[in-house]
Short mmCIF file of C-alpha atoms and ligand atoms in Angstrom, two decimals:
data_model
loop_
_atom_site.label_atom_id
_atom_site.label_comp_id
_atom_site.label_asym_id
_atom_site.label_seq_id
_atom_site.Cartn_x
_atom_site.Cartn_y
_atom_site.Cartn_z
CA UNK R 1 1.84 105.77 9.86
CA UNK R 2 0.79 103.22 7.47
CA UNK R 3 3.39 100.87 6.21
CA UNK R 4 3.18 97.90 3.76
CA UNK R 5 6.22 95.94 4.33
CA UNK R 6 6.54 92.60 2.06
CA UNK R 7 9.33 89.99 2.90
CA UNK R 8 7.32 90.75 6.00
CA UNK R 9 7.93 86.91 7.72
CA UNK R 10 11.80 86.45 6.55
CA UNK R 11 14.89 87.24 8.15
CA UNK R 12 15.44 91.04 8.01
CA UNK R 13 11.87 91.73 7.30
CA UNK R 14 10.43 90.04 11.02
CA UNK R 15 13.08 92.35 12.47
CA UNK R 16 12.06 95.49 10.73
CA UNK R 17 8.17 94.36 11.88
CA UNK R 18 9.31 94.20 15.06
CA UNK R 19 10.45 97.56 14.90
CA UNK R 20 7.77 99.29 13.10
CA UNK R 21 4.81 98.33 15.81
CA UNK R 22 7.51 99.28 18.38
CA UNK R 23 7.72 102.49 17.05
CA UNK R 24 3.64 102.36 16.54
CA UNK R 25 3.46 102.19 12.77
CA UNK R 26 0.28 99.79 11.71
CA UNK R 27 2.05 97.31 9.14
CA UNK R 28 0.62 96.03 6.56
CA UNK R 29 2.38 92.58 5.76
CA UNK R 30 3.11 90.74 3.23
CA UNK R 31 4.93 87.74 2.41
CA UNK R 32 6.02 88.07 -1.63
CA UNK R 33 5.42 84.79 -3.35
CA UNK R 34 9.25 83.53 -3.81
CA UNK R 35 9.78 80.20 -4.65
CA UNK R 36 13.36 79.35 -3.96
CA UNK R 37 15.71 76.97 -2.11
CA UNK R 38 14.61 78.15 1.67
CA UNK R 39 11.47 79.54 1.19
CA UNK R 40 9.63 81.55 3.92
CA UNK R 41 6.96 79.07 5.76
CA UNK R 42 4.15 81.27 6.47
CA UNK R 43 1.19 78.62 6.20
CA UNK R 44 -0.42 79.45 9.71
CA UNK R 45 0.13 83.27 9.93
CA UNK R 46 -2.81 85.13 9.06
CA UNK R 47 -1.33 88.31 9.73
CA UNK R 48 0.89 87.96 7.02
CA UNK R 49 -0.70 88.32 3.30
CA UNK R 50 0.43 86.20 0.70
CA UNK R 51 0.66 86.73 -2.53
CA UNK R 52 2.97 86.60 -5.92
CA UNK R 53 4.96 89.62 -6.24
CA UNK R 54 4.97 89.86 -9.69
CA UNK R 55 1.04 89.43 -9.83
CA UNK R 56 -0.48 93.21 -10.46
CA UNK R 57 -3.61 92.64 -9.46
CA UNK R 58 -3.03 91.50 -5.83
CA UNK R 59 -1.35 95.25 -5.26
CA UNK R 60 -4.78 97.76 -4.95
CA UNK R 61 -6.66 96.44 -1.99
CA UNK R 62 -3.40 95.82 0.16
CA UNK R 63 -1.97 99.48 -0.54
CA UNK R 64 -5.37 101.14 0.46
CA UNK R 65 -4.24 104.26 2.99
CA UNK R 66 -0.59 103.05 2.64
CA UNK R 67 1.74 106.02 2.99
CA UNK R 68 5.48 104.09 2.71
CA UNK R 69 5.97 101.15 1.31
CA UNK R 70 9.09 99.20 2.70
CA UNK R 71 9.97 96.31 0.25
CA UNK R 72 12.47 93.66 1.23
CA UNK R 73 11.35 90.80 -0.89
CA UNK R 74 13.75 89.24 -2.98
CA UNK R 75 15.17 86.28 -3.67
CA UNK R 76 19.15 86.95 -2.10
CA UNK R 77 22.35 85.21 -2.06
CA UNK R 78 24.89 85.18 -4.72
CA UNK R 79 23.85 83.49 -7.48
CA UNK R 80 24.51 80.07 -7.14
CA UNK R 81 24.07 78.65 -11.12
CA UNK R 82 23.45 80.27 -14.42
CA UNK R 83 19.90 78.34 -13.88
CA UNK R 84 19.34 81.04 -11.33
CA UNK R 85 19.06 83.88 -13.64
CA UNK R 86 15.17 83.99 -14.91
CA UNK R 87 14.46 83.43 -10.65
CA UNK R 88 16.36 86.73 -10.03
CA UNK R 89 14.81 88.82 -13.04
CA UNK R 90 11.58 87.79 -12.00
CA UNK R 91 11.26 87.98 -8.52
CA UNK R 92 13.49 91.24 -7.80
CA UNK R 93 13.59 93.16 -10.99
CA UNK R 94 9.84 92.39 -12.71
CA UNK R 95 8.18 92.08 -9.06
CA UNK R 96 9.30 95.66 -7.92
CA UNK R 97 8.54 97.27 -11.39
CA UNK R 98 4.79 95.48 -10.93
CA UNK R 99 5.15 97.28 -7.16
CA UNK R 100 6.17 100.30 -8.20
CA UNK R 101 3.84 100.19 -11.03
CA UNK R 102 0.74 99.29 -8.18
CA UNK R 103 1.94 101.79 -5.78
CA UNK R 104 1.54 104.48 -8.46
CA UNK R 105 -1.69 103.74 -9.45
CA UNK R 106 -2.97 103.84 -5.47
CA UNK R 107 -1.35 106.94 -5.28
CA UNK R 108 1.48 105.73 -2.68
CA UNK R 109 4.86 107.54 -3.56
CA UNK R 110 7.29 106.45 -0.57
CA UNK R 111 9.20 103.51 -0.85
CA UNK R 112 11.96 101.89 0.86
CA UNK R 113 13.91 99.26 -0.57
CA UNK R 114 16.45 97.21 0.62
CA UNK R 115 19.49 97.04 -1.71
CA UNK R 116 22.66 95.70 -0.98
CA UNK R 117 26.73 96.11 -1.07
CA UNK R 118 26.72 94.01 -3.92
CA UNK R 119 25.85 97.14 -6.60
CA UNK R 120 29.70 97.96 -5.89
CA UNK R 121 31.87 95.17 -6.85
CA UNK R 122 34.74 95.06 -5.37
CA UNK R 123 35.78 97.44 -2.79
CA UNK R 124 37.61 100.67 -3.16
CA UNK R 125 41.26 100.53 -2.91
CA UNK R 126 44.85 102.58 -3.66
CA UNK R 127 47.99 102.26 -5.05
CA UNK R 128 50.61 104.22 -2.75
CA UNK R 129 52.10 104.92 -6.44
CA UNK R 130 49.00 105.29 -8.46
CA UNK R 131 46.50 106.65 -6.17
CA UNK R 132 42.66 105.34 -6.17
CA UNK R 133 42.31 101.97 -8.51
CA UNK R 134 39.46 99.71 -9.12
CA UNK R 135 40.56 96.39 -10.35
CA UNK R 136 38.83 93.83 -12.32
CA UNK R 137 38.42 90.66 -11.11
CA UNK R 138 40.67 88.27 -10.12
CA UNK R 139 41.87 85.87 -12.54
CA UNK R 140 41.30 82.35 -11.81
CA UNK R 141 45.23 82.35 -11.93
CA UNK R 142 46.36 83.72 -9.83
CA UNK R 143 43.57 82.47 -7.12
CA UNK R 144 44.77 78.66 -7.92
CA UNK R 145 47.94 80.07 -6.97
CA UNK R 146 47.27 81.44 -3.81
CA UNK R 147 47.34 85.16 -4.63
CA UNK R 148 43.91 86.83 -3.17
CA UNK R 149 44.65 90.22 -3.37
CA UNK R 150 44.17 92.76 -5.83
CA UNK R 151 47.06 94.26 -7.45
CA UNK R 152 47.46 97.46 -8.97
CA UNK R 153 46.31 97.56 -12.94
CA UNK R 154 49.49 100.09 -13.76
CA UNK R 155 52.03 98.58 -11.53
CA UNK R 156 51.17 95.59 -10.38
CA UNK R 157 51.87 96.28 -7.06
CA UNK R 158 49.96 95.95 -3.84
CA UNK R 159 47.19 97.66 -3.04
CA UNK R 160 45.51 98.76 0.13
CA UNK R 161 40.96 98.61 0.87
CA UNK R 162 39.62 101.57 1.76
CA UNK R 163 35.81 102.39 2.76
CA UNK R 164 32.88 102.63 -0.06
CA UNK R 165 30.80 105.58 -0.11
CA UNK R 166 27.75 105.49 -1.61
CA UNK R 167 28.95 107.47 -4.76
CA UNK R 168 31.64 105.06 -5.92
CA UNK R 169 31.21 103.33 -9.19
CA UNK R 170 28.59 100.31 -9.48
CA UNK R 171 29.74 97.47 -10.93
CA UNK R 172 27.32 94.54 -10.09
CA UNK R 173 28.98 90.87 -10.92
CA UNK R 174 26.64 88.53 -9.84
CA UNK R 175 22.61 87.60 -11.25
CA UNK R 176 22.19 88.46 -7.47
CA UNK R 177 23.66 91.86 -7.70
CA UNK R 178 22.63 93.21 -11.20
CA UNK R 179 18.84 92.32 -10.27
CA UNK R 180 19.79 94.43 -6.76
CA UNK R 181 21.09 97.08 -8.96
CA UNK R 182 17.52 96.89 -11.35
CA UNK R 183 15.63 97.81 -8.54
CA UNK R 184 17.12 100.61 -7.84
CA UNK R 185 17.31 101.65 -11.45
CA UNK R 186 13.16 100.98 -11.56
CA UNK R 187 12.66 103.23 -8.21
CA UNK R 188 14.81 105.84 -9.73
CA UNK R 189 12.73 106.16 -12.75
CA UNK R 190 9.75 105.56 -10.35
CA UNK R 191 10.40 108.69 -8.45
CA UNK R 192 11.58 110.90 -11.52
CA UNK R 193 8.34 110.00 -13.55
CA UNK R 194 6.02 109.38 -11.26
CA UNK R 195 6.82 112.29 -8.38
CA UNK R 196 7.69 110.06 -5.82
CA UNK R 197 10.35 109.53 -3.36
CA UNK R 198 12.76 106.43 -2.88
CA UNK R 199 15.55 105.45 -0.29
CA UNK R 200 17.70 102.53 -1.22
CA UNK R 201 19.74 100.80 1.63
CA UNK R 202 22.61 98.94 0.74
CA UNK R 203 23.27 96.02 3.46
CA UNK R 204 26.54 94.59 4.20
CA UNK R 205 26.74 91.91 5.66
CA UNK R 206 23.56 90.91 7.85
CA UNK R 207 23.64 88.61 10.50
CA UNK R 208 21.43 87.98 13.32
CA UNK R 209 18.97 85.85 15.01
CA UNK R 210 16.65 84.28 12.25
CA UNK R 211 19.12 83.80 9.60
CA UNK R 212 18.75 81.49 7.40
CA UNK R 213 20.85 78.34 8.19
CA UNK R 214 23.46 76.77 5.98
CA UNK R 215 22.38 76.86 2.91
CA UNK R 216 24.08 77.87 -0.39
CA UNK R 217 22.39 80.99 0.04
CA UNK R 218 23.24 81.85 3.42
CA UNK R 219 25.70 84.47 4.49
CA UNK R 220 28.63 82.63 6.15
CA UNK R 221 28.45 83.67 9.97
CA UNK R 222 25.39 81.18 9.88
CA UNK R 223 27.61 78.93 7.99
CA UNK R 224 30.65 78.47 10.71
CA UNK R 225 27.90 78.22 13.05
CA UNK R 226 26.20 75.17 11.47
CA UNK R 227 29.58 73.65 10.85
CA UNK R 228 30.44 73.69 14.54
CA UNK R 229 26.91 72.45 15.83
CA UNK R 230 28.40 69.35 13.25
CA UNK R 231 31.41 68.90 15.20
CA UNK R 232 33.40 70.12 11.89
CA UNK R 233 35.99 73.29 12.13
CA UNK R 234 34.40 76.17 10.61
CA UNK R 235 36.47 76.54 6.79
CA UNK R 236 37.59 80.09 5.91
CA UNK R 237 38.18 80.84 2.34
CA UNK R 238 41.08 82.53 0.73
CA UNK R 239 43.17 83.56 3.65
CA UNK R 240 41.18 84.67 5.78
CA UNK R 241 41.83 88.48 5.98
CA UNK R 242 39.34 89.47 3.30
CA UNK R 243 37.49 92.41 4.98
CA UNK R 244 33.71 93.02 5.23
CA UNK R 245 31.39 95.11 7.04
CA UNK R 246 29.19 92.65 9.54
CA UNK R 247 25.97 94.48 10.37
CA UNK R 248 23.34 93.27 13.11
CA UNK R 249 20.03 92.73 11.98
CA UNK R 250 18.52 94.79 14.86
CA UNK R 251 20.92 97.25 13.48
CA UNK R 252 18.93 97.52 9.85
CA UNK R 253 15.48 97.14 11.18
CA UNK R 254 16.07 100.73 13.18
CA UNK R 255 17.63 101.94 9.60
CA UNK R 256 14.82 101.20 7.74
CA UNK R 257 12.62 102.65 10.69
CA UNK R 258 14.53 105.89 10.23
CA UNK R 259 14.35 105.78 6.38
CA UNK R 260 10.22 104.70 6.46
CA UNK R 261 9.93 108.14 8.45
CA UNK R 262 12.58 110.46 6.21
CA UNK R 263 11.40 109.26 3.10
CA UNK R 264 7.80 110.45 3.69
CA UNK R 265 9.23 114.45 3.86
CA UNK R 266 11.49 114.07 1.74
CA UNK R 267 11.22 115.91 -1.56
CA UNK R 268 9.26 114.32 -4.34
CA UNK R 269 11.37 112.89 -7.55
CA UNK R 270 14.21 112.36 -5.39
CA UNK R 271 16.47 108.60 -5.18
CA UNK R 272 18.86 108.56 -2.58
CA UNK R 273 20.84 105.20 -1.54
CA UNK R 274 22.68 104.79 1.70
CA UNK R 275 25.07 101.76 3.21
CA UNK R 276 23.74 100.33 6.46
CA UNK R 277 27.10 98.70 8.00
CA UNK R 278 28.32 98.76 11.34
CA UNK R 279 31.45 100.50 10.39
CA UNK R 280 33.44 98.52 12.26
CA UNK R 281 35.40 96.06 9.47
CA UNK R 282 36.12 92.81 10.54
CA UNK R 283 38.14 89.94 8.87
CA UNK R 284 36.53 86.65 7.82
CA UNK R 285 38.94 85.48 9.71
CA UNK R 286 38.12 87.01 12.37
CA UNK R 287 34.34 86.26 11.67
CA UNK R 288 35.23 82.49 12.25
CA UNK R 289 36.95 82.97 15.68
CA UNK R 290 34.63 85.41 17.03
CA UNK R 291 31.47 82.78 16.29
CA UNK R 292 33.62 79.73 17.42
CA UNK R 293 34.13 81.68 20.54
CA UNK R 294 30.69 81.97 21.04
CA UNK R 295 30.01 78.77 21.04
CA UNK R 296 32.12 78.08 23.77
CA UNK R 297 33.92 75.07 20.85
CA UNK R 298 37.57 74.37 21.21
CA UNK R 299 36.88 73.74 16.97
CA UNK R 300 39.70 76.32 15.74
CA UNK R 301 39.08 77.62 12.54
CA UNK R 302 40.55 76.08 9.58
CA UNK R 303 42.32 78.66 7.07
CA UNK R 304 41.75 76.09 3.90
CA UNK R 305 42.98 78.76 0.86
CA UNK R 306 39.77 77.38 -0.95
CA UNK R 307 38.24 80.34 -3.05
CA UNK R 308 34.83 80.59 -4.54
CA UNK R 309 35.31 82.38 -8.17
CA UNK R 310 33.13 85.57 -8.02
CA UNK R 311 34.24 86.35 -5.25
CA UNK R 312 35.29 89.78 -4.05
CA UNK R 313 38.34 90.32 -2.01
CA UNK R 314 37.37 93.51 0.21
CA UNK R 315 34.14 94.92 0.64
CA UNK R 316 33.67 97.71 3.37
CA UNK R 317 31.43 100.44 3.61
CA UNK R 318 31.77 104.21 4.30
CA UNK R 319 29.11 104.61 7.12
CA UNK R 320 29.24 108.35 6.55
CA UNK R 321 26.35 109.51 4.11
CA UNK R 322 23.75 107.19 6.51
CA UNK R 323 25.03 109.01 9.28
CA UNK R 324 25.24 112.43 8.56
CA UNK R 325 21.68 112.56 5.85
CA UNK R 326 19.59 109.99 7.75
CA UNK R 327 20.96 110.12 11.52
CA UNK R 328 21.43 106.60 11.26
CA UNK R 329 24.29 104.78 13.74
CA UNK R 330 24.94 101.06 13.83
CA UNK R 331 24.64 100.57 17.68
CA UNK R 332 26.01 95.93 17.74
CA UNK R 333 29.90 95.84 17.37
CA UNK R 334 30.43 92.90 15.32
CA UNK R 335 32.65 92.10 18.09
CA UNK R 336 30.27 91.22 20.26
CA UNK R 337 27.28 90.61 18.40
CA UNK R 338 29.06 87.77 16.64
CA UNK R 339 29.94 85.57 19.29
CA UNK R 340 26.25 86.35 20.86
CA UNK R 341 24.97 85.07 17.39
CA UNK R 342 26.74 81.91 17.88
CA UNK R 343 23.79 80.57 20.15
CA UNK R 344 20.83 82.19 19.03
CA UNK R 345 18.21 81.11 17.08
CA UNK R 346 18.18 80.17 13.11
CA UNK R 347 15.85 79.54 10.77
CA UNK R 348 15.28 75.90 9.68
O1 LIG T 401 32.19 78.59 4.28
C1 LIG T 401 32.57 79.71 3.91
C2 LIG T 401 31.77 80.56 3.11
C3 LIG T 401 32.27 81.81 2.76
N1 LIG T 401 33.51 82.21 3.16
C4 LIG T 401 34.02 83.55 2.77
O2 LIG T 401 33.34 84.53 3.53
C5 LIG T 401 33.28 85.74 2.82
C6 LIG T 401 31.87 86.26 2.87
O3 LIG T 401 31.01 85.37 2.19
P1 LIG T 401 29.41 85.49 2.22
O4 LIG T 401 28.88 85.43 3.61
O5 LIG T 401 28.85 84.53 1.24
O6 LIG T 401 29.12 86.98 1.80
P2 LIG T 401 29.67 87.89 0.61
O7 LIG T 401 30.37 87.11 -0.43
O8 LIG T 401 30.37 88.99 1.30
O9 LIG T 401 28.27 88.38 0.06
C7 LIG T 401 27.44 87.59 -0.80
O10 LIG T 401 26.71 86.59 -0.17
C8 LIG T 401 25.81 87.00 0.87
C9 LIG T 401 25.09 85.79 1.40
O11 LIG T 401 24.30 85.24 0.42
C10 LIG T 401 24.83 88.00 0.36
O12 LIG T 401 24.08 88.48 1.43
C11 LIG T 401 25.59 89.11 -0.27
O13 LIG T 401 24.69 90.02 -0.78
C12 LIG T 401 26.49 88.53 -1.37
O14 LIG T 401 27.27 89.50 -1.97
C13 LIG T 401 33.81 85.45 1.42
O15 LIG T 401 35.15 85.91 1.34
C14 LIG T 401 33.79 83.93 1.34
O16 LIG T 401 34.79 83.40 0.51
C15 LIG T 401 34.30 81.39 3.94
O17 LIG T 401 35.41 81.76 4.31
N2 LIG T 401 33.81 80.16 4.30
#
């Protein structure tokens, strides 16, 4: 099969690469013109196309005999600054509506896009009293004073995380996460209008070899890493037993393998997302001493009660819909792909 992949040379896209040729797909790829604070060096790589995402009239030639079009450009991370805003807008939500519009016009109706746990908000949670709750977000408050969890809106009382499934209610709080949200919205209305076909997949949190290292837009496994390599304790935020969903990269390339080949049967005008997690949740805290143990560091983990505001408390994904729709199984425990993480390779 033909596949144009763009964020072809970054993290998660080299991975999925990887995986396509294994599999025998002939890639098309493409890095997507993002200017931002680590941007992709693919000077020297003339396998890789480069061009601006948001340019139209780049699209034509490289979509010739394209059949699924896999796009994980973007510009990620949370959103650092207000300043950030017009960066997002541009280079997720106006460069996949230029895509979308392209891929139309060639006559390519298959995409794949890579979303993220973000769209959600906070997790899901419940009141033992009050059943299912979604609370808003933590006032600065009560963070200054040390209180990280979520209480419930009716009683105030404690409430307990469960998993996410794909259904729950979207409720994107970040420049990062609305634009992740807009693209999902544009393939929607993509596949309605246009007959096409479009699987979103929502990553938790990625880590792997590659990553991205420490900067403000870096996930924070590659963070306690880089602060070890310093000779400083890795810092955990909060208290520590905020709960995520730690994902191997290897993990999401063979997810978006398996979507690249179900999207192309699947029926036309249809959007479907998915979460690609390892369902195995893991404390931050846990985070930190798994990569500090795979170092081999006698650095302990510092629990500093710092907070960044924006911040969600839980975030954990139902791995249930991937698994039973798409076949898909996370196959790295976070367990033990974390501490193998701690000496591979980043990015500069
Ligand atoms: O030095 C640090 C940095 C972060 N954290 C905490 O670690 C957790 C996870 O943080 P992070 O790795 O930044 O991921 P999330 O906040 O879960 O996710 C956001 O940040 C990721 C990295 O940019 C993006 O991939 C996600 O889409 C975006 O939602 C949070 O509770 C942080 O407070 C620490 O304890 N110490």
């Amino acid at each position: 099969m033909k596949v144009l992949l763009t964020g072809a040379a970054g993290f998660i896209g080299t991975a999925i690469w990887t995986e396509l040729v294994e599999r025998g797909h002939d890639v098309v790829a493409v890095d997507a013109y993002i200017p931002q604070a680590h941007p992709v060096d693919v000077a020297g790589r003339p396998d890789v196309h480069r061009l601006d995402v948001r340019r139209a009239g780049e699209w034509p030639e490289l979509l010739r005999g394209v059949e699924v079009v896999c796009h994980q450009a973007a510009m990620v991370g949370a959103g650092v600054t207000v300043a950030d805003l017009p960066a997002y807008a541009g280079h997720n939500d106006l460069g996949t509506a230029v895509l979308l519009a392209a891929m139309h016009a060639a006559g390519v109706g298959r995409i794949v896009l890579a979303s993220s746990m973000v769209v959600y908000g906070e997790g899901r949670y419940a009141c033992a009293a009050h059943g299912a709750q979604e609370p808003g977000p933590r006032s600065l408050a009560a963070l200054e004073a040390g209180d990280f969890d979520n209480h419930c809106p009716q009683c105030g009382g404690g409430l307990t995380w469960e998993t996410v499934p794909e259904r729950a209610r979207l409720d994107p709080r970040s420049s990062y996460a609305a634009s992740k949200l807009a693209q999902e919205h544009y393939a929607a209305a993509w596949a309605r209008q246009g007959q096409g076909s479009a699987i979103a997949l929502r990553y938790h949190n990625v880590y792997g070899p590659g990553m991205p290292r420490d900067t403000p837009y870096s996930g924070v496994a590659a963070m306690f890493r880089s602060s070890i390599e310093a000779g400083r304790a890795p810092e955990v935020f909060e208290d520590g037993a905020q709960m995520r969903d730690f994902v191997h990269v290897g993990d999401v390339a063979r997810a978006n393998a398996i979507a690249i080949e179900a999207v192309l049967h699947a029926p036309t005008q249809r959007f479907a997302a998915f979460n690609v997690c390892s369902g195995r949740p893991i404390s931050i805290g846990d985070v930190a001493r798994a990569v500090a143990a795979g170092t081999g560091s006698d650095l302990a983990p510092i629990v500093t009660g710092r907070y960044r505001i924006g911040d969600v408390r839980h975030i954990v994904a139902s791995p249930a819909l991937a698994r039973s729709e798409l076949g898909f199984v996370a196959e790295v425990d976070p367990l033990v792909g974390l501490p193998r993480f701690a000496t591979e390779p980043l990015r500069a």
